[in-house]
Short mmCIF file of C-alpha atoms and ligand atoms in Angstrom, two decimals:
data_model
loop_
_atom_site.label_atom_id
_atom_site.label_comp_id
_atom_site.label_asym_id
_atom_site.label_seq_id
_atom_site.Cartn_x
_atom_site.Cartn_y
_atom_site.Cartn_z
CA MET A 8 20.26 -6.91 38.30
CA THR A 9 17.13 -4.99 37.50
CA THR A 10 15.37 -2.99 40.19
CA ALA A 11 12.27 -2.57 38.04
CA LYS A 12 10.67 -6.02 38.34
CA GLN A 13 7.22 -4.66 39.08
CA ILE A 14 6.84 -2.79 35.81
CA LYS A 15 4.05 -4.48 33.88
CA PRO A 16 3.75 -4.41 30.10
CA ALA A 17 0.58 -3.23 28.41
CA GLU A 18 -2.12 -5.84 27.99
CA ARG A 19 -1.92 -5.37 24.23
CA VAL A 20 1.50 -7.04 24.15
CA SER A 21 1.68 -9.05 27.37
CA HIS A 22 -0.05 -12.13 25.93
CA PHE A 23 2.17 -12.44 22.84
CA SER A 24 4.03 -15.74 22.73
CA ARG A 25 7.27 -16.28 20.86
CA ASP A 26 6.42 -16.08 17.18
CA VAL A 27 7.23 -18.80 14.70
CA TRP A 28 9.95 -16.73 12.99
CA SER A 29 11.94 -16.20 16.16
CA ILE A 30 11.82 -19.94 16.88
CA PHE A 31 12.65 -21.37 13.47
CA THR A 32 15.05 -18.82 11.96
CA PRO A 33 17.52 -19.14 14.89
CA LEU A 34 16.96 -22.93 14.96
CA ALA A 35 17.93 -23.17 11.29
CA LEU A 36 21.09 -21.16 11.99
CA GLU A 37 21.99 -23.16 15.05
CA THR A 38 21.48 -26.54 13.36
CA LYS A 39 23.01 -25.41 10.03
CA ALA A 40 19.78 -26.46 8.34
CA ILE A 41 18.92 -25.13 4.91
CA ASN A 42 16.37 -22.47 5.70
CA LEU A 43 13.22 -22.89 3.62
CA GLY A 44 11.27 -21.46 6.56
CA GLN A 45 10.90 -17.71 6.77
CA GLY A 46 10.19 -16.31 3.31
CA TYR A 47 13.21 -14.20 2.45
CA MET A 48 15.60 -14.41 -0.47
CA ASN A 49 19.21 -15.57 -0.39
CA PHE A 50 19.91 -13.72 -3.64
CA ALA A 51 20.42 -10.05 -4.40
CA PRO A 52 17.81 -7.56 -5.61
CA PRO A 53 18.03 -6.86 -9.37
CA ALA A 54 21.25 -4.91 -10.11
CA ILE A 55 19.35 -1.80 -11.21
CA VAL A 56 17.55 -1.69 -7.86
CA GLN A 57 20.61 -2.46 -5.77
CA ASN A 58 22.70 0.15 -7.59
CA ALA A 59 19.97 2.75 -7.24
CA ALA A 60 20.05 2.22 -3.46
CA LYS A 61 23.81 2.77 -3.38
CA GLU A 62 23.54 5.86 -5.58
CA ALA A 63 20.76 7.30 -3.44
CA ILE A 64 23.03 7.30 -0.39
CA ASP A 65 25.33 9.71 -2.25
CA VAL A 66 22.55 12.20 -2.82
CA ILE A 67 22.33 14.46 0.25
CA GLU A 68 18.63 15.06 -0.05
CA ALA A 69 17.82 11.35 -0.39
CA ASN A 70 19.18 10.75 3.12
CA GLN A 71 16.68 13.08 4.74
CA TYR A 72 13.01 12.81 5.63
CA SER A 73 10.76 11.92 2.76
CA HIS A 74 7.33 13.33 2.14
CA PRO A 75 5.10 11.46 4.62
CA ARG A 76 3.02 10.13 1.70
CA GLY A 77 6.17 8.76 0.06
CA ARG A 78 8.80 10.18 -2.25
CA ALA A 79 7.44 11.76 -5.40
CA ARG A 80 9.60 9.57 -7.65
CA LEU A 81 8.23 6.39 -6.10
CA ARG A 82 4.61 7.53 -6.04
CA ASN A 83 4.88 8.59 -9.69
CA ALA A 84 6.45 5.27 -10.67
CA LEU A 85 3.77 3.38 -8.75
CA ALA A 86 1.05 5.48 -10.38
CA ALA A 87 2.44 4.68 -13.84
CA SER A 88 2.70 0.96 -13.13
CA TYR A 89 -0.45 0.44 -11.10
CA SER A 90 -2.74 2.61 -13.24
CA GLN A 91 -2.35 -0.21 -15.76
CA GLN A 92 -2.97 -2.81 -13.09
CA PHE A 93 -6.04 -1.08 -11.64
CA GLU A 94 -7.41 -0.06 -15.03
CA ARG A 95 -7.82 3.56 -13.89
CA GLN A 96 -5.67 6.68 -13.69
CA LEU A 97 -4.28 6.70 -10.16
CA ASP A 98 -3.59 10.02 -8.47
CA PRO A 99 -0.13 9.80 -6.84
CA GLU A 100 -1.08 12.64 -4.47
CA THR A 101 -4.12 11.04 -2.92
CA GLU A 102 -4.54 7.41 -3.96
CA ILE A 103 -1.08 6.01 -3.19
CA LEU A 104 0.61 5.90 0.20
CA VAL A 105 4.14 4.58 0.61
CA THR A 106 4.44 2.61 3.85
CA ALA A 107 7.25 1.14 5.96
CA GLY A 108 6.67 -2.29 4.46
CA ALA A 109 3.29 -3.77 3.66
CA ASN A 110 2.92 -4.78 7.29
CA GLU A 111 3.06 -1.21 8.59
CA GLY A 112 0.61 -0.22 5.84
CA MET A 113 -1.84 -2.76 7.17
CA PHE A 114 -1.19 -1.66 10.76
CA ALA A 115 -1.90 1.94 9.73
CA THR A 116 -5.12 0.88 8.01
CA PHE A 117 -6.34 -0.92 11.14
CA ALA A 118 -5.29 2.09 13.24
CA GLY A 119 -7.11 4.38 10.85
CA PHE A 120 -10.42 2.54 10.92
CA LEU A 121 -10.88 0.36 13.99
CA ASP A 122 -12.55 1.45 17.18
CA LYS A 123 -12.55 -0.75 20.25
CA GLY A 124 -14.53 -3.93 19.63
CA ASP A 125 -14.77 -3.56 15.85
CA GLU A 126 -14.55 -6.91 14.14
CA VAL A 127 -12.29 -7.85 11.25
CA ILE A 128 -12.93 -10.98 9.21
CA CYS A 129 -9.75 -12.96 8.55
CA MET A 130 -9.57 -16.12 6.51
CA GLU A 131 -7.77 -19.03 8.10
CA PRO A 132 -4.97 -19.70 7.49
CA PHE A 133 -3.99 -16.02 7.80
CA PHE A 134 -0.62 -14.33 7.65
CA ASP A 135 0.26 -14.20 11.34
CA GLN A 136 0.93 -10.45 11.60
CA TYR A 137 -2.70 -9.54 10.89
CA ILE A 138 -3.89 -10.67 14.27
CA PRO A 139 -1.67 -8.54 16.55
CA ASN A 140 -2.05 -5.67 14.09
CA ILE A 141 -5.80 -5.88 14.62
CA THR A 142 -5.81 -6.46 18.39
CA MET A 143 -3.20 -3.77 19.10
CA ASN A 144 -5.61 -1.34 17.48
CA GLY A 145 -8.56 -2.46 19.59
CA GLY A 146 -10.11 -4.71 16.95
CA LYS A 147 -11.26 -8.28 17.20
CA PRO A 148 -10.33 -10.86 14.56
CA VAL A 149 -13.16 -13.15 13.48
CA TYR A 150 -12.14 -16.28 11.61
CA VAL A 151 -13.57 -18.01 8.58
CA PRO A 152 -11.71 -21.01 7.12
CA LEU A 153 -10.34 -21.70 3.69
CA ARG A 154 -10.78 -25.44 3.35
CA PRO A 155 -8.84 -27.91 1.23
CA PRO A 156 -10.77 -30.68 -0.56
CA THR A 157 -11.49 -33.73 1.60
CA ASP A 158 -9.01 -35.91 -0.30
CA ALA A 159 -6.14 -33.42 0.01
CA ALA A 160 -4.11 -35.96 2.01
CA ASP A 161 -4.15 -38.37 -0.93
CA ARG A 162 -3.11 -36.31 -3.94
CA VAL A 163 -1.45 -33.17 -5.19
CA ILE A 164 -4.04 -30.41 -5.26
CA SER A 165 -4.08 -26.95 -6.77
CA SER A 166 -4.19 -24.02 -4.35
CA HIS A 167 -7.38 -23.14 -6.17
CA GLU A 168 -9.07 -26.11 -4.54
CA TRP A 169 -8.87 -24.43 -1.15
CA THR A 170 -12.17 -22.62 -0.97
CA LEU A 171 -14.13 -20.16 1.11
CA ASP A 172 -17.76 -21.00 1.89
CA ILE A 173 -19.58 -17.72 1.28
CA ASP A 174 -22.51 -18.71 3.53
CA GLU A 175 -20.05 -19.40 6.30
CA LEU A 176 -18.51 -15.96 5.69
CA LYS A 177 -21.97 -14.37 5.87
CA SER A 178 -22.66 -16.18 9.14
CA LYS A 179 -19.67 -14.41 10.72
CA ILE A 180 -20.89 -10.88 10.01
CA THR A 181 -22.29 -8.92 12.98
CA SER A 182 -23.21 -5.28 13.57
CA LYS A 183 -19.60 -4.85 14.75
CA THR A 184 -17.97 -6.08 11.54
CA LYS A 185 -15.94 -3.31 9.96
CA MET A 186 -13.50 -4.93 7.62
CA ILE A 187 -12.61 -8.05 5.72
CA VAL A 188 -9.03 -9.01 4.93
CA ILE A 189 -8.28 -10.81 1.67
CA ASN A 190 -4.83 -12.23 0.94
CA THR A 191 -4.16 -13.06 -2.70
CA PRO A 192 -1.80 -14.63 -3.79
CA HIS A 193 -2.25 -16.26 -0.42
CA ASN A 194 0.42 -16.99 2.17
CA PRO A 195 0.79 -19.91 2.98
CA ILE A 196 -1.57 -21.61 0.47
CA GLY A 197 -0.57 -19.84 -2.74
CA LYS A 198 -4.20 -19.45 -3.75
CA VAL A 199 -4.99 -16.71 -6.26
CA PHE A 200 -8.66 -15.80 -5.81
CA ASP A 201 -10.48 -15.66 -9.12
CA GLU A 202 -12.89 -12.91 -10.13
CA ASP A 203 -15.99 -14.85 -9.17
CA GLU A 204 -14.65 -15.55 -5.71
CA LEU A 205 -13.63 -11.92 -5.24
CA ARG A 206 -17.01 -10.71 -6.49
CA ALA A 207 -18.83 -12.96 -4.04
CA ILE A 208 -16.75 -11.59 -1.15
CA GLY A 209 -17.29 -8.08 -2.51
CA ARG A 210 -21.06 -8.55 -2.48
CA VAL A 211 -20.94 -9.39 1.22
CA ALA A 212 -18.78 -6.33 1.84
CA GLU A 213 -21.23 -4.13 -0.05
CA GLU A 214 -24.23 -5.52 1.71
CA HIS A 215 -22.73 -4.75 5.13
CA ASN A 216 -20.75 -1.66 4.15
CA LEU A 217 -17.38 -3.21 4.99
CA ILE A 218 -13.91 -2.07 4.02
CA ILE A 219 -11.90 -4.63 2.06
CA LEU A 220 -8.22 -4.73 2.92
CA SER A 221 -6.61 -6.75 0.14
CA ASP A 222 -3.10 -7.94 0.95
CA GLU A 223 -1.58 -8.39 -2.51
CA VAL A 224 2.11 -8.37 -1.59
CA TYR A 225 2.81 -11.26 -3.98
CA ASP A 226 0.87 -9.58 -6.81
CA ARG A 227 3.78 -9.88 -9.27
CA LEU A 228 4.25 -13.57 -8.70
CA TYR A 229 1.64 -15.90 -10.18
CA TYR A 230 2.24 -18.94 -12.30
CA PRO A 231 1.13 -20.12 -15.73
CA PRO A 232 -1.53 -20.88 -16.90
CA LEU A 233 -2.56 -17.71 -14.99
CA ASN A 234 -1.57 -14.77 -17.14
CA LYS A 235 -3.29 -12.01 -15.22
CA PHE A 236 -3.67 -11.29 -11.53
CA PRO A 237 -7.29 -10.58 -10.60
CA ARG A 238 -7.71 -7.62 -8.23
CA VAL A 239 -10.76 -7.16 -6.09
CA ALA A 240 -10.56 -3.37 -6.52
CA ASN A 241 -11.15 -3.80 -10.27
CA ILE A 242 -14.46 -5.60 -9.85
CA ASP A 243 -17.72 -3.66 -10.22
CA ASN A 244 -17.71 -0.76 -7.70
CA LEU A 245 -15.42 -2.40 -5.20
CA TRP A 246 -12.66 0.18 -5.75
CA GLU A 247 -14.68 2.50 -3.51
CA ARG A 248 -14.28 0.26 -0.46
CA THR A 249 -10.93 -1.42 -1.08
CA ILE A 250 -7.39 -0.71 0.04
CA SER A 251 -4.87 -2.87 -1.84
CA VAL A 252 -1.48 -3.55 -0.28
CA GLY A 253 1.79 -3.95 -2.21
CA SER A 254 5.40 -4.72 -1.32
CA GLY A 255 8.73 -3.53 -2.67
CA GLY A 256 10.48 -6.23 -0.66
CA LYS A 257 8.55 -9.05 -2.31
CA SER A 258 8.71 -7.45 -5.77
CA PHE A 259 12.47 -6.85 -5.74
CA ALA A 260 14.00 -9.40 -3.36
CA ALA A 261 14.57 -6.77 -0.68
CA THR A 262 12.43 -7.86 2.27
CA GLY A 263 14.59 -5.94 4.76
CA TRP A 264 14.11 -2.58 3.12
CA ARG A 265 10.60 -2.16 4.46
CA VAL A 266 9.08 -0.30 1.54
CA GLY A 267 5.48 -1.08 0.74
CA TRP A 268 2.40 0.79 -0.40
CA LEU A 269 -1.34 1.17 -0.11
CA ILE A 270 -3.48 1.95 -3.12
CA GLY A 271 -7.10 2.97 -2.85
CA PRO A 272 -9.60 5.82 -3.04
CA GLU A 273 -8.70 9.08 -1.30
CA HIS A 274 -11.52 8.77 1.22
CA LEU A 275 -9.92 5.58 2.59
CA ILE A 276 -6.21 6.27 2.08
CA LYS A 277 -6.38 9.54 4.01
CA HIS A 278 -7.22 7.77 7.29
CA ALA A 279 -4.43 5.22 6.95
CA PHE A 280 -2.17 8.19 6.14
CA ALA A 281 -3.31 10.02 9.28
CA ALA A 282 -2.34 7.00 11.39
CA GLN A 283 0.92 6.26 9.58
CA THR A 284 2.18 9.83 9.98
CA ARG A 285 1.98 9.29 13.74
CA VAL A 286 3.67 5.89 13.64
CA VAL A 287 6.68 6.27 11.34
CA PHE A 288 6.15 9.84 10.02
CA CYS A 289 7.88 8.85 6.80
CA VAL A 290 9.56 5.86 5.18
CA ASN A 291 13.25 5.01 4.59
CA SER A 292 14.29 7.48 1.88
CA PRO A 293 17.16 5.83 -0.10
CA CYS A 294 15.29 2.54 -0.38
CA GLN A 295 12.25 4.35 -1.77
CA GLU A 296 14.48 5.76 -4.53
CA ALA A 297 15.73 2.26 -5.27
CA VAL A 298 12.27 0.69 -5.39
CA ALA A 299 11.23 3.55 -7.69
CA ALA A 300 14.09 2.60 -10.02
CA GLY A 301 12.83 -0.98 -10.04
CA ILE A 302 9.26 -0.01 -10.82
CA GLU A 303 10.48 2.36 -13.56
CA ALA A 304 12.56 -0.47 -15.07
CA SER A 305 9.53 -2.76 -15.03
CA LEU A 306 7.73 -0.26 -17.28
CA GLU A 307 10.43 -0.75 -19.93
CA LYS A 308 11.55 -4.34 -19.46
CA PRO A 309 9.86 -7.64 -18.57
CA VAL A 310 11.34 -7.57 -15.04
CA PHE A 311 8.37 -9.32 -13.44
CA GLN A 312 7.85 -11.80 -16.26
CA ASP A 313 11.50 -12.87 -15.92
CA GLN A 314 10.96 -13.25 -12.21
CA ILE A 315 7.88 -15.40 -12.81
CA ASP A 316 9.92 -17.65 -15.14
CA GLN A 317 12.65 -18.03 -12.52
CA TYR A 318 10.21 -18.80 -9.74
CA THR A 319 8.29 -21.27 -11.89
CA HIS A 320 11.52 -23.23 -12.15
CA LYS A 321 12.19 -22.94 -8.41
CA ARG A 322 8.71 -24.22 -7.67
CA SER A 323 9.34 -27.24 -9.90
CA ILE A 324 12.61 -28.11 -8.12
CA LEU A 325 10.68 -28.68 -4.90
CA SER A 326 7.49 -30.10 -6.40
CA LYS A 327 9.42 -32.78 -8.34
CA LEU A 328 11.04 -33.95 -5.12
CA PHE A 329 7.73 -34.24 -3.29
CA ASP A 330 6.27 -36.08 -6.31
CA GLU A 331 9.15 -38.50 -6.05
CA LEU A 332 8.61 -38.93 -2.31
CA LYS A 333 4.88 -39.34 -2.97
CA LEU A 334 4.09 -36.69 -0.39
CA PRO A 335 0.98 -34.77 -1.40
CA TYR A 336 1.17 -30.97 -1.51
CA THR A 337 -0.70 -27.90 -2.64
CA LEU A 338 0.70 -26.57 -5.91
CA PRO A 339 0.62 -22.78 -5.47
CA GLU A 340 -0.83 -20.52 -8.17
CA GLY A 341 1.13 -17.60 -6.73
CA ALA A 342 3.64 -16.52 -4.04
CA TYR A 343 6.62 -18.73 -3.12
CA TYR A 344 5.46 -21.34 -0.66
CA LEU A 345 4.73 -25.02 -1.01
CA LEU A 346 2.39 -26.49 1.58
CA VAL A 347 3.24 -30.15 2.00
CA ASN A 348 1.04 -32.78 3.64
CA THR A 349 3.31 -34.53 6.14
CA SER A 350 0.85 -37.11 7.48
CA LYS A 351 2.81 -40.01 5.92
CA ILE A 352 6.07 -39.04 7.62
CA GLN A 353 6.77 -40.98 10.80
CA ILE A 354 9.03 -39.33 13.33
CA PRO A 355 10.96 -41.95 15.36
CA LYS A 356 9.26 -42.42 18.73
CA ASP A 357 12.40 -41.77 20.75
CA PHE A 358 13.10 -38.37 19.19
CA GLU A 359 13.20 -35.70 21.89
CA PHE A 360 11.56 -32.30 21.56
CA PRO A 361 12.43 -29.17 23.52
CA GLU A 362 10.05 -27.73 26.10
CA ILE A 363 9.36 -24.67 23.98
CA LEU A 364 7.25 -26.82 21.62
CA GLU A 365 4.98 -28.16 24.33
CA ASP A 366 2.17 -25.66 24.03
CA ARG A 367 2.17 -25.66 20.24
CA GLY A 368 0.44 -27.47 17.39
CA ASP A 369 1.74 -30.90 16.29
CA ASP A 370 3.10 -29.37 13.09
CA PHE A 371 5.70 -27.53 15.22
CA LYS A 372 7.14 -30.91 16.17
CA MET A 373 7.25 -32.06 12.55
CA CYS A 374 9.01 -28.87 11.43
CA TYR A 375 11.41 -29.06 14.36
CA TRP A 376 12.32 -32.62 13.40
CA LEU A 377 12.68 -31.69 9.73
CA THR A 378 15.04 -28.88 10.70
CA LYS A 379 17.08 -30.74 13.27
CA HIS A 380 17.17 -34.23 11.76
CA ILE A 381 16.72 -33.79 8.00
CA GLY A 382 18.52 -30.44 7.88
CA VAL A 383 15.83 -28.47 6.07
CA CYS A 384 13.81 -25.88 7.94
CA ALA A 385 10.08 -25.48 7.17
CA ILE A 386 7.41 -23.41 8.88
CA PRO A 387 4.55 -24.98 10.86
CA PRO A 388 1.37 -23.39 9.51
CA SER A 389 -0.62 -23.65 12.76
CA GLU A 390 0.96 -20.25 13.43
CA PHE A 391 -1.52 -19.06 10.79
CA TYR A 392 -4.56 -20.42 12.66
CA ALA A 393 -6.35 -19.43 15.88
CA LYS A 394 -5.42 -21.81 18.70
CA GLU A 395 -8.76 -23.63 18.63
CA HIS A 396 -8.10 -24.45 14.97
CA TRP A 397 -4.50 -25.63 15.27
CA PRO A 398 -5.51 -29.23 14.46
CA MET A 399 -6.48 -28.05 10.96
CA ALA A 400 -2.76 -27.43 10.33
CA ALA A 401 -1.42 -30.52 12.11
CA ASP A 402 -0.47 -32.32 8.88
CA PHE A 403 1.16 -29.45 7.01
CA ALA A 404 4.61 -27.93 6.65
CA ARG A 405 5.36 -24.83 4.57
CA PHE A 406 8.51 -24.73 2.44
CA ALA A 407 9.61 -21.40 0.96
CA PHE A 408 11.25 -21.52 -2.48
CA CYS A 409 12.49 -17.92 -2.71
CA LYS A 410 16.06 -19.28 -2.75
CA THR A 411 18.75 -19.81 -5.38
CA ASP A 412 18.33 -22.95 -7.49
CA GLU A 413 21.56 -24.22 -5.98
CA VAL A 414 20.27 -24.01 -2.41
CA LEU A 415 16.96 -25.57 -3.45
CA GLU A 416 18.88 -28.46 -5.07
CA GLN A 417 20.87 -28.92 -1.85
CA ALA A 418 17.62 -28.98 0.13
CA VAL A 419 16.26 -31.60 -2.27
CA GLU A 420 19.30 -33.82 -1.64
CA ARG A 421 18.73 -33.61 2.10
CA LEU A 422 14.98 -34.14 1.85
CA LYS A 423 15.56 -37.40 -0.04
CA ALA A 424 16.52 -38.84 3.37
CA LEU A 425 12.79 -38.65 4.21
CA LYS A 426 12.27 -41.86 2.18
CA THR A 427 13.18 -43.98 5.21
CA TYR A 428 10.52 -42.29 7.32
CA ILE A 429 7.60 -42.39 4.93
CA ALA A 430 4.97 -44.97 5.80
N1 LIG B 7 6.26 -13.07 4.82
C1 LIG B 7 7.34 -13.92 5.20
C2 LIG B 7 6.87 -15.32 5.47
O1 LIG B 7 5.70 -15.57 5.53
C3 LIG B 7 8.10 -13.35 6.39
C4 LIG B 7 7.28 -13.17 7.59
C5 LIG B 7 7.96 -12.47 8.74
O2 LIG B 7 9.15 -12.64 8.93
N2 LIG B 7 7.23 -11.76 9.52
O3 LIG B 7 7.70 -16.16 5.61
#
């Protein structure tokens, strides 16, 4: 028995409720559901990457601290690859920072720039980690919605039809606004912002001297007919105020390795670096070597194009099923999530839900039922909205398709049982 009952946690963490991942990932395990919830792969990283990780363990020096900015091999590989992407010669010494996953890179950026009360514009839905990353660093998230078209419940829409109202964005700016977060390809919508949209956001940032933090962790995964990924940092002079975020885990099916990066001008990167040095000091060394091997390989071979082809097929396995069920969804232009409109599904009235779902959005109940009764786990997207906006997500469930074709086919077989419940 503890004798320390009176010890209170810090206010910055005391209000956190159980996050969606720690509810649905264990639930999927417990119920033996096929887990299309949390976005992680059930297949191995490319052999060249996996082997490089194993080889790195055998090199004494690769088991020790890395340079706090990231290992030279990885920063050089990133510079070679991303100089093409950013249409400028990147300096691996000052313009690239290797981080302990994209998430820690974003945390370090907030830590490096936010003072108490500074406001950060986040588009709703947002990737859930942004919010605690902002508040733990004294900042205040301010929300602006991405809205689907009004007939989204009646037809399949493109993720491109979810739009940001620029006037609404402008109306959220105050003297406290410091930063705006962009997420493209977007989780959970799959939207890839086009150049005009990015330029319009950029104009607002310029007008109010805001930093743009562009979360581009799915930058290597966008679907035809898109053949290029537009980057906000490449537009006009926006490089000067933009930090772009990348992910080794997403790029090489290694989400547990926690290797990500920030790319941006020295005058911004140096403050994120200052914060990160005091959080993790440096990043996992052998996995940096392995991610470097992957990036190097991508300079020689169509590694990412092959991945796009594979994921295009995976996306179609799920989309065909929902077409067949006549359940409308958002067809993503990028990333690996399918947002399905569940309003036609009727959960039997006598189905019982656990207490833990009481203070949650209605979509939690739908995803719980899908997991427990249909045997396929999906994520309720109200987790990606502020509480007052949970109803905006009530009719959606997010299915991740970063799984083997075989597992996706098995999920399809189970989801066919939905037919009986569709009104
Ligand atoms: N990015 C992944 C997702 O959205 C995993 C998130 C997490 O586990 N924090 O599913």
